[in-house]
PDB file of C-alpha atoms and ligand atoms in Angstrom:
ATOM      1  CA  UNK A   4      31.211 -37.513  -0.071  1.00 98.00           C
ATOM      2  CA  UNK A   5      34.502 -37.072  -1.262  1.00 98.00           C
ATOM      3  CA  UNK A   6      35.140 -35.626  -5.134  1.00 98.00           C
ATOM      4  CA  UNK A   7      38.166 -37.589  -5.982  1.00 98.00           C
ATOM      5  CA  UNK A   8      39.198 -35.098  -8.689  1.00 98.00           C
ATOM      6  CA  UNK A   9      39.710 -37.467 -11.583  1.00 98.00           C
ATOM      7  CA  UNK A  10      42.511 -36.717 -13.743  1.00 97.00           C
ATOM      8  CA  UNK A  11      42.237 -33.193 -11.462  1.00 97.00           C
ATOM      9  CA  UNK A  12      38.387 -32.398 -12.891  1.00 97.00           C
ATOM     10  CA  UNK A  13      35.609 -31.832 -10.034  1.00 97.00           C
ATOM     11  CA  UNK A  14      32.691 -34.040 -10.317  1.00 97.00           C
ATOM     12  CA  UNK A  15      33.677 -37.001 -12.247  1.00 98.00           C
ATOM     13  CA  UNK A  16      34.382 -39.710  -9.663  1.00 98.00           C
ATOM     14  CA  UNK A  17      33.108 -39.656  -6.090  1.00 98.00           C
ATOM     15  CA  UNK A  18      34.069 -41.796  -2.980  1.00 98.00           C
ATOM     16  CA  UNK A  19      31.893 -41.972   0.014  1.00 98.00           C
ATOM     17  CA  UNK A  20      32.631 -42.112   3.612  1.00 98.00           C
ATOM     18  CA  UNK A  21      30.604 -43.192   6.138  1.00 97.00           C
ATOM     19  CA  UNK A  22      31.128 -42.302   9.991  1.00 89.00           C
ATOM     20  CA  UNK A  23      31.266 -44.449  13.540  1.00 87.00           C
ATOM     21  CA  UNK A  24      33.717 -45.706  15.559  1.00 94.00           C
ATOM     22  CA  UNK A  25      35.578 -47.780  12.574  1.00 97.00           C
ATOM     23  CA  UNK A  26      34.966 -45.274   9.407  1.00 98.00           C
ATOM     24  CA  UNK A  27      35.411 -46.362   6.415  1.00 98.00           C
ATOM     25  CA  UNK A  28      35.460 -44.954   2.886  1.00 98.00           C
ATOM     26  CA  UNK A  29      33.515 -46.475  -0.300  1.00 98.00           C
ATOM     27  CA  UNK A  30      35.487 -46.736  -3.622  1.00 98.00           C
ATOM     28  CA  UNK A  31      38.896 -44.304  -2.965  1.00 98.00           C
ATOM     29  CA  UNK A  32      38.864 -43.524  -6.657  1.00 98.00           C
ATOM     30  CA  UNK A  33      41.660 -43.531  -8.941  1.00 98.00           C
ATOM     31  CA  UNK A  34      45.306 -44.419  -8.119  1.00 98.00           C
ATOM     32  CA  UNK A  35      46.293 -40.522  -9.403  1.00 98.00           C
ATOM     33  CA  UNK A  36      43.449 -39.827  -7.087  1.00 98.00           C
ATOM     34  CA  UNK A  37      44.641 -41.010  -3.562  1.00 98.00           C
ATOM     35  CA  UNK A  38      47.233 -38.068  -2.699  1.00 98.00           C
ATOM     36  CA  UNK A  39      43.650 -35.935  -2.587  1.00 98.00           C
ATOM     37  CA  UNK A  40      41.767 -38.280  -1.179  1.00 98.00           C
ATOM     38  CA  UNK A  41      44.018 -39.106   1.530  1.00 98.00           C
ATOM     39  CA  UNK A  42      44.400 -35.445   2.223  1.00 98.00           C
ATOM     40  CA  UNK A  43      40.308 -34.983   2.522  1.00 98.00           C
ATOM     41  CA  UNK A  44      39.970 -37.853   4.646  1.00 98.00           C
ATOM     42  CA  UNK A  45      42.517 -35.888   7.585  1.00 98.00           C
ATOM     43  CA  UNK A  46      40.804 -32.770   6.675  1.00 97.00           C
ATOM     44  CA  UNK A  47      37.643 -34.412   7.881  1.00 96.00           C
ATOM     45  CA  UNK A  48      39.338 -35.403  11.078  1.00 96.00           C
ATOM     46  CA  UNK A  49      40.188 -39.417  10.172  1.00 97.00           C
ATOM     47  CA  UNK A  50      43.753 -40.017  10.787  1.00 96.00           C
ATOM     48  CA  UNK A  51      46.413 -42.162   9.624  1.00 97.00           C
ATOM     49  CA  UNK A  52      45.360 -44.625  12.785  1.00 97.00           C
ATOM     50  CA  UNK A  53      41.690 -44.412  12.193  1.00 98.00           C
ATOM     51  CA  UNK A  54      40.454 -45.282   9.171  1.00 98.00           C
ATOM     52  CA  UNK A  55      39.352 -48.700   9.463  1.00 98.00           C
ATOM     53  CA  UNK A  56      37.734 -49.966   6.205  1.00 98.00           C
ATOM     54  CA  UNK A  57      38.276 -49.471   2.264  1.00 98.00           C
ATOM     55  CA  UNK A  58      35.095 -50.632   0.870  1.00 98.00           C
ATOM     56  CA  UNK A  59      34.992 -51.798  -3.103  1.00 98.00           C
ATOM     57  CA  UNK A  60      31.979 -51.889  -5.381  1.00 98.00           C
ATOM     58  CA  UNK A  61      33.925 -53.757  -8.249  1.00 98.00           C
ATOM     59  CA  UNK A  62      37.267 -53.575  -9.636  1.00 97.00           C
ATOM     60  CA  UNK A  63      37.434 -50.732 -11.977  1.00 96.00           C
ATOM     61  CA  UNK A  64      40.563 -48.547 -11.668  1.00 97.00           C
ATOM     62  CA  UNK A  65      38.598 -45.433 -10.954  1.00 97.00           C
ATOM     63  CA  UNK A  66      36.869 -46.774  -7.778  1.00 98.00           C
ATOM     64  CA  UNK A  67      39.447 -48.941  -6.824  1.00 98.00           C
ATOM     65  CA  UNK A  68      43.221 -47.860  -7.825  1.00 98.00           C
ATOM     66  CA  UNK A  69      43.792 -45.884  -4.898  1.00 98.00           C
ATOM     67  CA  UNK A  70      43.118 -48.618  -2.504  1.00 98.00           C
ATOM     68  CA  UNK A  71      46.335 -50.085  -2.555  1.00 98.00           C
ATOM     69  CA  UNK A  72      47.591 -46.115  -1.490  1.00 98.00           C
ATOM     70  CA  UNK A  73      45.059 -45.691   1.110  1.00 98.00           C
ATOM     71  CA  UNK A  74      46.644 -48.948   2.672  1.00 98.00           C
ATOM     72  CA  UNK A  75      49.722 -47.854   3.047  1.00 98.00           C
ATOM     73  CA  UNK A  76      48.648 -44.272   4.187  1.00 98.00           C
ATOM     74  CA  UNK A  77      46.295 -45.614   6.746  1.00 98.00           C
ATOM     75  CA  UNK A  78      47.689 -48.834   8.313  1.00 98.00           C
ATOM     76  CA  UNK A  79      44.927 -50.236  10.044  1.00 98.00           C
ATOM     77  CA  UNK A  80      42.421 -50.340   7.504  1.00 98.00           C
ATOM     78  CA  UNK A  81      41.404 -53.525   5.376  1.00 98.00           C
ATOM     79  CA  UNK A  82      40.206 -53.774   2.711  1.00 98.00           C
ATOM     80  CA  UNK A  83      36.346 -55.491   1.510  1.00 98.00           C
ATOM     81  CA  UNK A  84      35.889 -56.556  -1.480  1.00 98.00           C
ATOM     82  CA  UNK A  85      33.873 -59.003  -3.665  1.00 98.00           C
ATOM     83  CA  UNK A  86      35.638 -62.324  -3.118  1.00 96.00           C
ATOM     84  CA  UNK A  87      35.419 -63.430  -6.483  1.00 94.00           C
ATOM     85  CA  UNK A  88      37.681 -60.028  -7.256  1.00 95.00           C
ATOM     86  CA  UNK A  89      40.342 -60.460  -4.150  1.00 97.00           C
ATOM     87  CA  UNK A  90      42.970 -61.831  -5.438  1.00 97.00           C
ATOM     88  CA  UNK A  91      42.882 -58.807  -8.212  1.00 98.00           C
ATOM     89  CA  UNK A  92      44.065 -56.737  -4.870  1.00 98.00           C
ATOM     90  CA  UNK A  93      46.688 -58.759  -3.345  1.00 98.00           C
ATOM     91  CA  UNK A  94      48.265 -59.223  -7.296  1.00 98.00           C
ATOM     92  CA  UNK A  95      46.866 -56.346  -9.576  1.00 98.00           C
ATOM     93  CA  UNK A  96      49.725 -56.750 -12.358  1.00 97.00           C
ATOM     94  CA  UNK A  97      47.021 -58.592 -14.761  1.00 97.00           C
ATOM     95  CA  UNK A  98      44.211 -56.807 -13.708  1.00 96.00           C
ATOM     96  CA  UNK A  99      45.770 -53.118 -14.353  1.00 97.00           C
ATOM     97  CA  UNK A 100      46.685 -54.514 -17.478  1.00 96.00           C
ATOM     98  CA  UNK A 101      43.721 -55.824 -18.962  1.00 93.00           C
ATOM     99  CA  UNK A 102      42.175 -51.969 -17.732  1.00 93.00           C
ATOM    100  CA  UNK A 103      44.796 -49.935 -19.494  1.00 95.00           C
ATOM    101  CA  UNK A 104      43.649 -51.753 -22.898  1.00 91.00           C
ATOM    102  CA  UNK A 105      40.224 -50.816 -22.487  1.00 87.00           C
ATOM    103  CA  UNK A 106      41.381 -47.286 -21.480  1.00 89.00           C
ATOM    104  CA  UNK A 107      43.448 -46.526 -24.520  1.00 90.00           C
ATOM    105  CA  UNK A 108      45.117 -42.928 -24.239  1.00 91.00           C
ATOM    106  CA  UNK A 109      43.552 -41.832 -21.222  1.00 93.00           C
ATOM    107  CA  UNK A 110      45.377 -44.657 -19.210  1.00 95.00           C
ATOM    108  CA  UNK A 111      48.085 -42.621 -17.488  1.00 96.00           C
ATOM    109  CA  UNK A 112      45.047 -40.565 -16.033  1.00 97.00           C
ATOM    110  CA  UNK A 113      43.673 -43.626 -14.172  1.00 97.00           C
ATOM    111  CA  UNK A 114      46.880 -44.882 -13.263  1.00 98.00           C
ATOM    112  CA  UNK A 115      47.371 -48.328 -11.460  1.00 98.00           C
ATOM    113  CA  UNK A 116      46.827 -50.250  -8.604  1.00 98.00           C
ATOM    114  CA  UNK A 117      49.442 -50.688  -5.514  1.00 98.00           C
ATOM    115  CA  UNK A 118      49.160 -54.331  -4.239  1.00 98.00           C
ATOM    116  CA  UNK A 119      47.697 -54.915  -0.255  1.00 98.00           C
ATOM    117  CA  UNK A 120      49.030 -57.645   1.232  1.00 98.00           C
ATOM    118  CA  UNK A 121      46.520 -60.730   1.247  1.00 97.00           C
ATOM    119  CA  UNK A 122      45.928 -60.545   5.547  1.00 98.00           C
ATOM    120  CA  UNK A 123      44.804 -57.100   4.855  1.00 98.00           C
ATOM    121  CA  UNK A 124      41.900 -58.237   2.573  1.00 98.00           C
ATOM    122  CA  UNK A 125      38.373 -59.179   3.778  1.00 98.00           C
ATOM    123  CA  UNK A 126      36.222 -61.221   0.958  1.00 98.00           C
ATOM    124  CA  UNK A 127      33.190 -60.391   0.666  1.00 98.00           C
ATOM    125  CA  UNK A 128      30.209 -62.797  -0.333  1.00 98.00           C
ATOM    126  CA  UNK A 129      26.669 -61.957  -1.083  1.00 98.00           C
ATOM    127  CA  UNK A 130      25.258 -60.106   2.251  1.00 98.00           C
ATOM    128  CA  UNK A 131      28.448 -59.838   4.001  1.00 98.00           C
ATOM    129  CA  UNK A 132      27.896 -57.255   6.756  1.00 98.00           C
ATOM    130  CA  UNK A 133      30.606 -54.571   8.582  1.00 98.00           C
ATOM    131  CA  UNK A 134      29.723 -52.822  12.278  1.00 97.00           C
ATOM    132  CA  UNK A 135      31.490 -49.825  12.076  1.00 97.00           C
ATOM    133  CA  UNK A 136      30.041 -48.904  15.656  1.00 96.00           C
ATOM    134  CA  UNK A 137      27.769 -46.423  16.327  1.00 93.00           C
ATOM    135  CA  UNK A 138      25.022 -47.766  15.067  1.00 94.00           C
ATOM    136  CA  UNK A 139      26.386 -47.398  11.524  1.00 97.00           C
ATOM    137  CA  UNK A 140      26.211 -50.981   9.833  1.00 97.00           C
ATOM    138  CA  UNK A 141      27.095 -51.806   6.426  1.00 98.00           C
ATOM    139  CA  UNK A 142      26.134 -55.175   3.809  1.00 98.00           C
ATOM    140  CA  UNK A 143      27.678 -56.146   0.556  1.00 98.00           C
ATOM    141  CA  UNK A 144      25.259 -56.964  -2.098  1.00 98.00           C
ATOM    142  CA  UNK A 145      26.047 -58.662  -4.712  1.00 98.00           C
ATOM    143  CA  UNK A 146      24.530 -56.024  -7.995  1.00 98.00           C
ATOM    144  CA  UNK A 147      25.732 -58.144 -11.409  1.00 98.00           C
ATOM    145  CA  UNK A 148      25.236 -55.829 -14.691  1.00 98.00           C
ATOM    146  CA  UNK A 149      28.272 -52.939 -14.896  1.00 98.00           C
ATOM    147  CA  UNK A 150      30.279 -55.593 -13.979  1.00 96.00           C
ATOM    148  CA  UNK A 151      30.015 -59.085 -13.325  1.00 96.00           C
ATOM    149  CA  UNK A 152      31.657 -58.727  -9.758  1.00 95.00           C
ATOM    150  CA  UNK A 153      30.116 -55.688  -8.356  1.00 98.00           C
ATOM    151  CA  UNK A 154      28.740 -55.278  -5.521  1.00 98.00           C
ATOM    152  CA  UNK A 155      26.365 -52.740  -3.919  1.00 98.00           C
ATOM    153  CA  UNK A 156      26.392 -51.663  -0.063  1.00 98.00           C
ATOM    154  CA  UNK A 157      23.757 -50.564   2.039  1.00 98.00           C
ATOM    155  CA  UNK A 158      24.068 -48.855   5.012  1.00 98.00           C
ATOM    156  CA  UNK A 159      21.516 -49.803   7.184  1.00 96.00           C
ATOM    157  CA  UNK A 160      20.642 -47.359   9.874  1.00 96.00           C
ATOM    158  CA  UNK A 161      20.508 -44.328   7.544  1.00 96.00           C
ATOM    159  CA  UNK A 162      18.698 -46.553   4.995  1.00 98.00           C
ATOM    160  CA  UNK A 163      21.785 -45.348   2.306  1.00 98.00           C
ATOM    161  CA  UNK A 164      22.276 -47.113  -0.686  1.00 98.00           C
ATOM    162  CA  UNK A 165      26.084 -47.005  -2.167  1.00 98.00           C
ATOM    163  CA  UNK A 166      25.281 -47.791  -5.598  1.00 98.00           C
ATOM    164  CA  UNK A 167      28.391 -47.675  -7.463  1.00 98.00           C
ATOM    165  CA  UNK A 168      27.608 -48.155 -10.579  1.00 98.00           C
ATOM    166  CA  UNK A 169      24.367 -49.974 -10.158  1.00 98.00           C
ATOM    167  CA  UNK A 170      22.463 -47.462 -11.436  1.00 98.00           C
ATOM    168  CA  UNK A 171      24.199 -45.689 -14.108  1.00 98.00           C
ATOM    169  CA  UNK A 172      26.220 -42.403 -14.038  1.00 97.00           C
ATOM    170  CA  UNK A 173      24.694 -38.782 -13.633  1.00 96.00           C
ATOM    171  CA  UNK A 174      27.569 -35.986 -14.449  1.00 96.00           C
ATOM    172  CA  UNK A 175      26.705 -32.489 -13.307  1.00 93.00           C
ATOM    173  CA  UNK A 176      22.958 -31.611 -14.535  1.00 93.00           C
ATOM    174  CA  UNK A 177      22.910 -34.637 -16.430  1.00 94.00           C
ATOM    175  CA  UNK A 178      20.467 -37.575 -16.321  1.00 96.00           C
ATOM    176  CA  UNK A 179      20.946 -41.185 -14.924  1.00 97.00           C
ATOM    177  CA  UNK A 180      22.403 -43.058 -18.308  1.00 98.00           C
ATOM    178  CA  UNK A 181      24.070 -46.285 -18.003  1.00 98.00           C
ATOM    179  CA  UNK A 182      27.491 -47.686 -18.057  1.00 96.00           C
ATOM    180  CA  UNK A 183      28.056 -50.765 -19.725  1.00 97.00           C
ATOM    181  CA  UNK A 184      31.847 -51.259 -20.499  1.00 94.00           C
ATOM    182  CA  UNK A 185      34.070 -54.339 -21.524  1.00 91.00           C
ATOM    183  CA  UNK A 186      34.318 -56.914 -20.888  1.00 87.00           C
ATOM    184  CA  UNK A 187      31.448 -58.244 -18.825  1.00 93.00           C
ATOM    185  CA  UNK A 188      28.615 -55.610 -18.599  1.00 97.00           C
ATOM    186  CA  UNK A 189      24.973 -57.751 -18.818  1.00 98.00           C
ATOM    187  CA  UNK A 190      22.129 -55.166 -18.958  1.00 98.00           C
ATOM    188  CA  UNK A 191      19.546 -57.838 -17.639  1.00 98.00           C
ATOM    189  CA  UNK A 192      21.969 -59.046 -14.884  1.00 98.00           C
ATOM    190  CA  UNK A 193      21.972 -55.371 -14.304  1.00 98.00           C
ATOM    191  CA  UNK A 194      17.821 -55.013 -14.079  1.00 98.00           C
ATOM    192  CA  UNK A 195      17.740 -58.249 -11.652  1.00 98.00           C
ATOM    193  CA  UNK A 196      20.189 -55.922  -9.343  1.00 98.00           C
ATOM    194  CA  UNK A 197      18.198 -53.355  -9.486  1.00 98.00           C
ATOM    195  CA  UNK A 198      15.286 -55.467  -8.524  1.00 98.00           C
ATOM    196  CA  UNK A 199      17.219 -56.755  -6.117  1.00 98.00           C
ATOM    197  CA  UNK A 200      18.100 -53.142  -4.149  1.00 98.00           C
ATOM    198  CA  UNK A 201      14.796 -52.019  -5.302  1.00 98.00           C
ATOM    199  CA  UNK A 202      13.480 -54.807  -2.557  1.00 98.00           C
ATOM    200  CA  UNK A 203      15.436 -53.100   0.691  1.00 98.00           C
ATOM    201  CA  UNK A 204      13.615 -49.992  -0.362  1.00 98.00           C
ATOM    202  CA  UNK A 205      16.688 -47.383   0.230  1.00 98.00           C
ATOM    203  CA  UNK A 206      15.997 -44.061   1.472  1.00 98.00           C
ATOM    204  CA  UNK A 207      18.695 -42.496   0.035  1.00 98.00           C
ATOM    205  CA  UNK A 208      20.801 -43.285  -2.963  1.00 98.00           C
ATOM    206  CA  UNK A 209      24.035 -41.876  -4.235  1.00 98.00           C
ATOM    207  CA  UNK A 210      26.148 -42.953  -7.665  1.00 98.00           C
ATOM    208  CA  UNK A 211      29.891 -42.820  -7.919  1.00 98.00           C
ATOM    209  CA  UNK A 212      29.789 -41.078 -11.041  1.00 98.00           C
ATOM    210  CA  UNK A 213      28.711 -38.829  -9.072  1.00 97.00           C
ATOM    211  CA  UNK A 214      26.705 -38.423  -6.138  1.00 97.00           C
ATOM    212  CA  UNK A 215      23.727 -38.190  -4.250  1.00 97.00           C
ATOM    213  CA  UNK A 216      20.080 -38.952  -6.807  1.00 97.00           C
ATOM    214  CA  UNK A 217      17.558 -37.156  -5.725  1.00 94.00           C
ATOM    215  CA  UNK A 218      14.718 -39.791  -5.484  1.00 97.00           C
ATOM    216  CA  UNK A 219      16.103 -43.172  -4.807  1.00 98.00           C
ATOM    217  CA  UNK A 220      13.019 -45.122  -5.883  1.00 98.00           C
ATOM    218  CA  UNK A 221      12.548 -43.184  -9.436  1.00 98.00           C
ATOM    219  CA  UNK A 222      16.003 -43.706  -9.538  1.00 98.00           C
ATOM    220  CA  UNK A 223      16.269 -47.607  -9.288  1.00 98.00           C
ATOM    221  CA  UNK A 224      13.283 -47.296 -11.487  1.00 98.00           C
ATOM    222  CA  UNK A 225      14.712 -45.391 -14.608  1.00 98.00           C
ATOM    223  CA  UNK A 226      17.426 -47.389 -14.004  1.00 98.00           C
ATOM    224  CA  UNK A 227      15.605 -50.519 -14.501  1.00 98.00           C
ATOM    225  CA  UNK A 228      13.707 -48.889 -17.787  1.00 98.00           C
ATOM    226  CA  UNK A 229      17.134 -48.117 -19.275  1.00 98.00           C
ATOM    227  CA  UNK A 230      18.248 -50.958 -18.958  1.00 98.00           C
ATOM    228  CA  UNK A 231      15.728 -52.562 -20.679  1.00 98.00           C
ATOM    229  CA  UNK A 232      15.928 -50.642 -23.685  1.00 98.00           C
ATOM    230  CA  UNK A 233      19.638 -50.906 -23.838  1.00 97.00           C
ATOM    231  CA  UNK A 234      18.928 -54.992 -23.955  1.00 98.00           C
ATOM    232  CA  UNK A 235      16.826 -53.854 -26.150  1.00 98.00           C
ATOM    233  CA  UNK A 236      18.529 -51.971 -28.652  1.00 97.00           C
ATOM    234  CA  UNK A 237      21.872 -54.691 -28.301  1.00 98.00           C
ATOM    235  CA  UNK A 238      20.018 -57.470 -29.423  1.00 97.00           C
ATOM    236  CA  UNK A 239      17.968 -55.945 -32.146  1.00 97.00           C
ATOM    237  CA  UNK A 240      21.603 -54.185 -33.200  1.00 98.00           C
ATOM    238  CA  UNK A 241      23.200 -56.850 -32.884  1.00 97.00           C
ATOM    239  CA  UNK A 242      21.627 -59.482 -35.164  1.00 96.00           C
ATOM    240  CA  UNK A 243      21.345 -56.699 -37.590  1.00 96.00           C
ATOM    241  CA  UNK A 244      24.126 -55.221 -38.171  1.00 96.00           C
ATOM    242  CA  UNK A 245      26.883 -55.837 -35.067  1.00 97.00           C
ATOM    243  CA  UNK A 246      28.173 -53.210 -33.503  1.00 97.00           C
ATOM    244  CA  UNK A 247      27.676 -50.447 -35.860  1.00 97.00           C
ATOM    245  CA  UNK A 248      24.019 -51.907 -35.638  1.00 98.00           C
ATOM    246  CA  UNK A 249      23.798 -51.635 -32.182  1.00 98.00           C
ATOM    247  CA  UNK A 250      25.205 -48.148 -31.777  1.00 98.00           C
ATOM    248  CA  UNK A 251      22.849 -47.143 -34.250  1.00 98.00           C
ATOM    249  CA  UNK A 252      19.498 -48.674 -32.105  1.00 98.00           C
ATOM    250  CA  UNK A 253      21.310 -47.556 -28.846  1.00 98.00           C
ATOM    251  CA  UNK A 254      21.018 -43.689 -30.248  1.00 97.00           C
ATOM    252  CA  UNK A 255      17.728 -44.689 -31.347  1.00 97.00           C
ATOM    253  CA  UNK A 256      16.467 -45.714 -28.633  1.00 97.00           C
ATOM    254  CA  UNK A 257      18.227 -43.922 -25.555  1.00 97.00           C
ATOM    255  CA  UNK A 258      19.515 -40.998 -27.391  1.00 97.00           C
ATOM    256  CA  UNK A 259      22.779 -39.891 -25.393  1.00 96.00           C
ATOM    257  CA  UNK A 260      22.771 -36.104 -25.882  1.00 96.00           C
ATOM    258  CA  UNK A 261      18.730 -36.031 -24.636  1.00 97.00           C
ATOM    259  CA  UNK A 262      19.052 -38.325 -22.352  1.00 97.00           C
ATOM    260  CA  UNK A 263      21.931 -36.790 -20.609  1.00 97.00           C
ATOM    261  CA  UNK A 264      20.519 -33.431 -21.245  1.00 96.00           C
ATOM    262  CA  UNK A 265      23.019 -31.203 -19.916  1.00 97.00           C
ATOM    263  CA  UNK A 266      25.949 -29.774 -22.667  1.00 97.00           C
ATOM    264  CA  UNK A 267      28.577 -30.526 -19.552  1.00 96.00           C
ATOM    265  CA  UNK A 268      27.464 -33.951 -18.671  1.00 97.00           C
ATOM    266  CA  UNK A 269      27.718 -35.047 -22.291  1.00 97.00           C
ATOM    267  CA  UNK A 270      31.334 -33.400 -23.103  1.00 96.00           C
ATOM    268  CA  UNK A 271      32.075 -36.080 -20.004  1.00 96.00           C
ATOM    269  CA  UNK A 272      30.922 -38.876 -21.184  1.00 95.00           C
ATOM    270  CA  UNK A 273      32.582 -37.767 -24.806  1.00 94.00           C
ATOM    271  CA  UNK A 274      36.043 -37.174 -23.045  1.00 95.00           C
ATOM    272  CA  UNK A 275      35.999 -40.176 -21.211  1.00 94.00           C
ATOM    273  CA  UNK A 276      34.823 -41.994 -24.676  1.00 93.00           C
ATOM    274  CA  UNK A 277      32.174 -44.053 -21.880  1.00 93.00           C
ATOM    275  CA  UNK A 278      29.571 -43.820 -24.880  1.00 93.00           C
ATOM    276  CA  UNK A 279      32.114 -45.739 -26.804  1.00 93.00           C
ATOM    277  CA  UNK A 280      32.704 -48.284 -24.223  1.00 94.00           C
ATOM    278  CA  UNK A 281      29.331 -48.757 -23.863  1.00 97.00           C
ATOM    279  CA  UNK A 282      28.696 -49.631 -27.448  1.00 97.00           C
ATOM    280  CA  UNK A 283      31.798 -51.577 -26.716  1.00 96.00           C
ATOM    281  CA  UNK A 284      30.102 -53.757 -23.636  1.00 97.00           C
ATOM    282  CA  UNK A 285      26.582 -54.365 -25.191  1.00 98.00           C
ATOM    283  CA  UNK A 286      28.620 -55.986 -28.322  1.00 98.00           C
ATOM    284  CA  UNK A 287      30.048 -58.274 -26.543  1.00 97.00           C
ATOM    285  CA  UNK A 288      27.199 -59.233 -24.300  1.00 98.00           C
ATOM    286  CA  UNK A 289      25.012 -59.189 -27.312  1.00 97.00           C
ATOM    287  CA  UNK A 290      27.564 -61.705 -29.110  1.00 97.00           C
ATOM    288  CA  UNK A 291      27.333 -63.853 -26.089  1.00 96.00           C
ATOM    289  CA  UNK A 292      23.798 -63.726 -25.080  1.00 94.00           C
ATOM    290  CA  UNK A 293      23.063 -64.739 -29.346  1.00 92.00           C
ATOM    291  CA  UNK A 294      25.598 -67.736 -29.044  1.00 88.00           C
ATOM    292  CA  UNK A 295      24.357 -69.189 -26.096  1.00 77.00           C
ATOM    293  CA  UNK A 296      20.709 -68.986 -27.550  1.00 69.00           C
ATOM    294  CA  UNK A 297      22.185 -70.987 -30.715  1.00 60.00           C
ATOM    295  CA  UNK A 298      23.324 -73.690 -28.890  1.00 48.00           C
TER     296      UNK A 298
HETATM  297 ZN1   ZN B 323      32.835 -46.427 -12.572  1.00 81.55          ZN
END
């Protein structure tokens, strides 16, 4: 694992490399990010010929805006990513856009996205597997619910689940508490992913916000129960009083501060206003999950 150092604090974002004859690395981090990462990845011995694969979990600019870096610093590596979300890579203008107006002031600490040229892209559907040699095998699984095109990735001869953001974030001493941000966060999408990783039975499990859980299954279980009262709380908010109503049942319901537990963990999730965005997310699920029931 790899702290990438976000806007140059220790344990906020974390990308994940995985070893064998083709190595590859597992969400780079931020754009502001990849001068660090790219300097960890030599210290640990992978040079600019080496690495081989830049793995996404979804499009978010911290997991993903140092890719386009990381391609020009190592030029053999490609990069794998949902294939709904490719073309996001090869032509990032609108996409770095749209993620600077859901990141408000702290923008210029995510930064942007370089563009990869489209040969260097591998799309990735549901399943999609990568031999890095060695033994060391990687799938893409497509997880729904932080974002409607993320994707989970299991390494299979270490049993290693790459979660992303599957299964919530977990600053420092803090709990597991989700993520739901604009524009497309679904909480049950979200539990059917779970279900769905829950099913390969990982051994080990590790978050990119930020690390290694220590019990995979509990994990992908509190996850799941989360979840559940976050759908919860949304629609019950929702119909009562929007989003004021929803942040109200949210704190209700899965209190931040308890839940997180740990004073550092929550001045995190305060900084980074991700308690905000999550109100943000659930509204806007909420408002589509009631319209579709209307019609
Ligand atoms: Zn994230």
């Amino acid at each position: 694992m790899i702290d990438t150092m976000l806007g140059g604090v220790p344990g906020r974002t974390a990308a994940h490399v995985v070893a064998g004859r083709t190595p590859a690395i597992i969400d780079p981090g931020a754009e502001t990010s990849a001068a660090h990462v790219i300097g960890e990845l030599h210290r640990m011995g992978i040079g600019s010929a080496d690495l081989a694969w830049i793995v996404l979990t979804h499009i978010h600019l911290d997991h993903c805006g140092a890719a386009g870096a990381l391609a020009d610093a190592f030029p053999d590596a490609r990069i794998v990513v949902f294939d709904r979300a490719a073309r996001h890579i090869a032509e990032p203008e609108r996409l770095v856009t749209a993620s600077h107006a859901v990141y408000g002031e702290h923008a210029s600490m995510y930064g942007g996205l370089a563009p990869t040229d489209e040969s260097r892209i591998v799309p990735a559907a549901d399943r999609h597997e990568i031999d890095l040699g060695n033994g060391f095998r990687l799938e893409m699984l497509t997880t729904p619910g932080h974002a409607r095109h993320h994707m989970s990735v299991l390494e299979h001869a270490t049993g290693t689940l790459f979660a992303g953001d599957a299964l919530g974030t977990h600053f420092g001493a803090g709990g597991l508490y989700p993520n739901t941000p604009p524009s497309d966060a679904d909480p049950h999408a979200g539990r059917e992913s779970i279900a769905k990783l829950a099913e390969r039975a990982p051994v080990f499990a590790s978050t990119a916000h930020f690390g290694p859980v220590a019990d995979a299954a509990a994990a992908l279980d509190l996850a799941d129960r989360q979840l559940e009262a976050l759908a919860e709380a949304a629609l019950a908010g929702w119909v009562a009083d929007g989003s004021e109503g929803i942040a109200r049942e949210v704190m209700r319901r899965l209190p931040l501060a308890e839940t997180v537990g740990d004073a550092a963990a929550l001045a995190e999730w305060e900084y980074l206003r991700w308690y905000d965005d999550n109100i943000g997310g659930l509204s806007a699920w909420a408002e589509r999950t009631t319209a579709s029931d209307d019609s």
